């Protein structure tokens, strides 16, 4: 039995939001699809929301206006990037500055204290917006009380970033 990569990818795309669960019929040895309980279906969607949240909170680069329309591309790929930005914002709040800031494109910018604080706040707003969208989705799921509604619920829409 062989399957092409494109066929496999198409099958995965078609079945990405489906819940598959089978049990073995002791008498016949056949696989029988098991009915998934409501809470288990809801929890499957919540796990998918968490995965989307993590992917959207760290998209790689966001453009931040630090003032006067000056956009700076900032890496937000992971915890290290966030810690570095937090350290610079803390220094700015303590009166340090100006700062040499290397952006996501490896360009160096001289940023004053106010711009550094604006940059840090913009990163925080970005992350907060993503978390708020995930909370909204989880709250919406919690309000659904039937399997069809849970299965039909679209977790892909309603995020502040694509």
Short mmCIF file of C-alpha atoms in Angstrom, two decimals:
data_model
loop_
_atom_site.label_atom_id
_atom_site.label_comp_id
_atom_site.label_asym_id
_atom_site.label_seq_id
_atom_site.Cartn_x
_atom_site.Cartn_y
_atom_site.Cartn_z
CA UNK A 1 0.00 0.00 0.00
CA UNK A 2 1.45 3.36 -1.03
CA UNK A 3 0.14 6.89 -0.68
CA UNK A 4 1.56 10.00 -2.27
CA UNK A 5 2.65 12.95 -0.16
CA UNK A 6 0.08 15.22 -1.84
CA UNK A 7 -2.73 12.73 -1.12
CA UNK A 8 -1.61 12.44 2.50
CA UNK A 9 -1.45 16.24 2.88
CA UNK A 10 -4.92 16.62 1.34
CA UNK A 11 -6.33 13.98 3.72
CA UNK A 12 -4.72 15.71 6.71
CA UNK A 13 -6.17 19.08 5.67
CA UNK A 14 -9.64 17.56 5.26
CA UNK A 15 -9.58 15.81 8.62
CA UNK A 16 -7.67 18.32 10.77
CA UNK A 17 -10.68 19.34 12.87
CA UNK A 18 -12.28 15.90 13.13
CA UNK A 19 -12.14 13.69 16.19
CA UNK A 20 -11.38 10.05 15.42
CA UNK A 21 -11.88 7.34 18.02
CA UNK A 22 -12.52 3.66 17.40
CA UNK A 23 -12.85 0.58 19.53
CA UNK A 24 -12.49 -3.07 18.61
CA UNK A 25 -15.71 -5.10 18.56
CA UNK A 26 -14.92 -8.15 20.69
CA UNK A 27 -17.32 -10.40 18.76
CA UNK A 28 -16.47 -9.54 15.17
CA UNK A 29 -13.02 -8.00 15.52
CA UNK A 30 -14.23 -4.99 13.50
CA UNK A 31 -13.30 -1.42 14.31
CA UNK A 32 -16.38 0.45 15.49
CA UNK A 33 -16.48 4.24 15.72
CA UNK A 34 -16.99 5.30 19.34
CA UNK A 35 -19.24 8.22 20.24
CA UNK A 36 -17.07 10.95 21.75
CA UNK A 37 -18.61 12.47 24.90
CA UNK A 38 -19.46 16.18 24.88
CA UNK A 39 -16.73 17.23 27.35
CA UNK A 40 -14.09 15.25 25.49
CA UNK A 41 -15.02 17.02 22.25
CA UNK A 42 -14.93 20.38 24.02
CA UNK A 43 -11.50 19.57 25.52
CA UNK A 44 -10.17 18.57 22.09
CA UNK A 45 -11.16 22.03 20.78
CA UNK A 46 -9.58 23.72 23.81
CA UNK A 47 -6.28 21.93 23.18
CA UNK A 48 -6.44 23.17 19.56
CA UNK A 49 -7.12 26.73 20.83
CA UNK A 50 -4.02 26.53 23.05
CA UNK A 51 -1.92 25.43 20.07
CA UNK A 52 -3.27 28.31 17.94
CA UNK A 53 -2.64 30.78 20.77
CA UNK A 54 0.99 29.72 21.07
CA UNK A 55 1.50 29.90 17.31
CA UNK A 56 -0.09 33.35 17.05
CA UNK A 57 1.61 34.84 20.13
CA UNK A 58 5.01 34.17 18.57
CA UNK A 59 4.60 34.76 14.84
CA UNK A 60 8.23 35.73 14.33
CA UNK A 61 8.14 39.45 13.64
CA UNK A 62 5.73 42.29 14.32
CA UNK A 63 6.07 45.88 13.12
CA UNK A 64 5.92 48.46 15.88
CA UNK A 65 5.44 52.21 15.53
CA UNK A 66 7.74 53.75 18.12
CA UNK A 67 6.58 57.26 17.33
CA UNK A 68 6.47 59.68 14.43
CA UNK A 69 5.42 56.83 12.13
CA UNK A 70 8.79 55.11 12.50
CA UNK A 71 8.13 51.37 12.16
CA UNK A 72 10.59 48.88 13.61
CA UNK A 73 10.27 45.13 12.92
CA UNK A 74 10.64 43.31 16.25
CA UNK A 75 11.29 39.60 16.78
CA UNK A 76 8.81 37.93 19.10
CA UNK A 77 9.76 34.33 18.39
CA UNK A 78 10.03 33.13 21.92
CA UNK A 79 10.70 33.70 25.57
CA UNK A 80 14.25 35.00 24.99
CA UNK A 81 13.02 37.80 22.73
CA UNK A 82 10.39 38.80 25.29
CA UNK A 83 12.96 38.79 28.14
CA UNK A 84 15.34 40.98 26.11
CA UNK A 85 12.60 43.51 25.39
CA UNK A 86 11.47 43.47 29.02
CA UNK A 87 15.06 44.15 30.14
CA UNK A 88 15.34 47.14 27.81
CA UNK A 89 11.97 48.52 28.91
CA UNK A 90 12.99 48.17 32.57
CA UNK A 91 16.22 50.04 31.84
CA UNK A 92 14.22 52.73 30.02
CA UNK A 93 11.89 53.14 32.99
CA UNK A 94 14.94 53.62 35.19
CA UNK A 95 16.16 56.48 33.01
CA UNK A 96 18.76 54.64 30.93
CA UNK A 97 18.99 55.43 27.26
CA UNK A 98 19.29 56.07 24.43
CA UNK A 99 19.44 52.44 23.31
CA UNK A 100 20.99 50.70 20.35
CA UNK A 101 18.27 48.29 19.24
CA UNK A 102 18.90 45.66 16.55
CA UNK A 103 15.62 44.92 14.80
CA UNK A 104 14.38 41.70 13.20
CA UNK A 105 16.10 42.67 9.93
CA UNK A 106 19.45 43.24 11.71
CA UNK A 107 19.27 47.02 11.32
CA UNK A 108 20.45 49.04 14.29
CA UNK A 109 18.22 51.85 15.55
CA UNK A 110 18.98 54.46 18.17
CA UNK A 111 15.89 54.51 20.36
CA UNK A 112 15.25 56.97 23.17
CA UNK A 113 13.63 56.11 26.48
CA UNK A 114 10.06 56.96 25.41
CA UNK A 115 10.38 54.94 22.19
CA UNK A 116 11.68 51.95 24.13
CA UNK A 117 8.72 52.05 26.50
CA UNK A 118 6.32 52.34 23.51
CA UNK A 119 8.00 49.37 21.86
CA UNK A 120 7.62 47.25 25.00
CA UNK A 121 3.97 48.24 25.45
CA UNK A 122 3.22 47.37 21.82
CA UNK A 123 4.73 43.90 22.25
CA UNK A 124 2.68 43.42 25.43
CA UNK A 125 -0.52 44.56 23.65
CA UNK A 126 0.18 42.07 20.86
CA UNK A 127 0.55 39.14 23.27
CA UNK A 128 -2.45 40.26 25.37
CA UNK A 129 -4.68 40.46 22.28
CA UNK A 130 -3.79 36.88 21.36
CA UNK A 131 -4.52 35.61 24.88
CA UNK A 132 -7.81 37.53 25.01
CA UNK A 133 -8.90 35.88 21.75
CA UNK A 134 -8.12 32.43 23.18
CA UNK A 135 -10.11 33.20 26.35
CA UNK A 136 -13.05 34.38 24.23
CA UNK A 137 -12.98 31.12 22.24
CA UNK A 138 -12.84 29.02 25.41
CA UNK A 139 -15.70 30.99 26.96
CA UNK A 140 -17.76 30.54 23.78
CA UNK A 141 -17.10 26.79 23.83
CA UNK A 142 -18.07 26.57 27.51
CA UNK A 143 -21.48 28.06 26.63
CA UNK A 144 -22.22 25.39 23.99
CA UNK A 145 -24.22 22.45 25.25
CA UNK A 146 -24.51 20.10 22.29
CA UNK A 147 -22.00 18.09 20.26
CA UNK A 148 -23.04 19.50 16.88
CA UNK A 149 -22.42 23.09 18.03
CA UNK A 150 -19.05 22.19 19.54
CA UNK A 151 -17.98 20.34 16.39
CA UNK A 152 -19.11 23.25 14.19
CA UNK A 153 -17.47 25.96 16.33
CA UNK A 154 -14.80 27.83 14.32
CA UNK A 155 -11.65 28.36 16.36
CA UNK A 156 -9.75 29.88 13.41
CA UNK A 157 -11.65 33.19 13.31
CA UNK A 158 -11.58 36.06 15.77
CA UNK A 159 -7.82 36.36 16.25
CA UNK A 160 -6.20 39.81 16.04
CA UNK A 161 -3.51 38.53 13.68
CA UNK A 162 -3.69 36.05 10.78
#
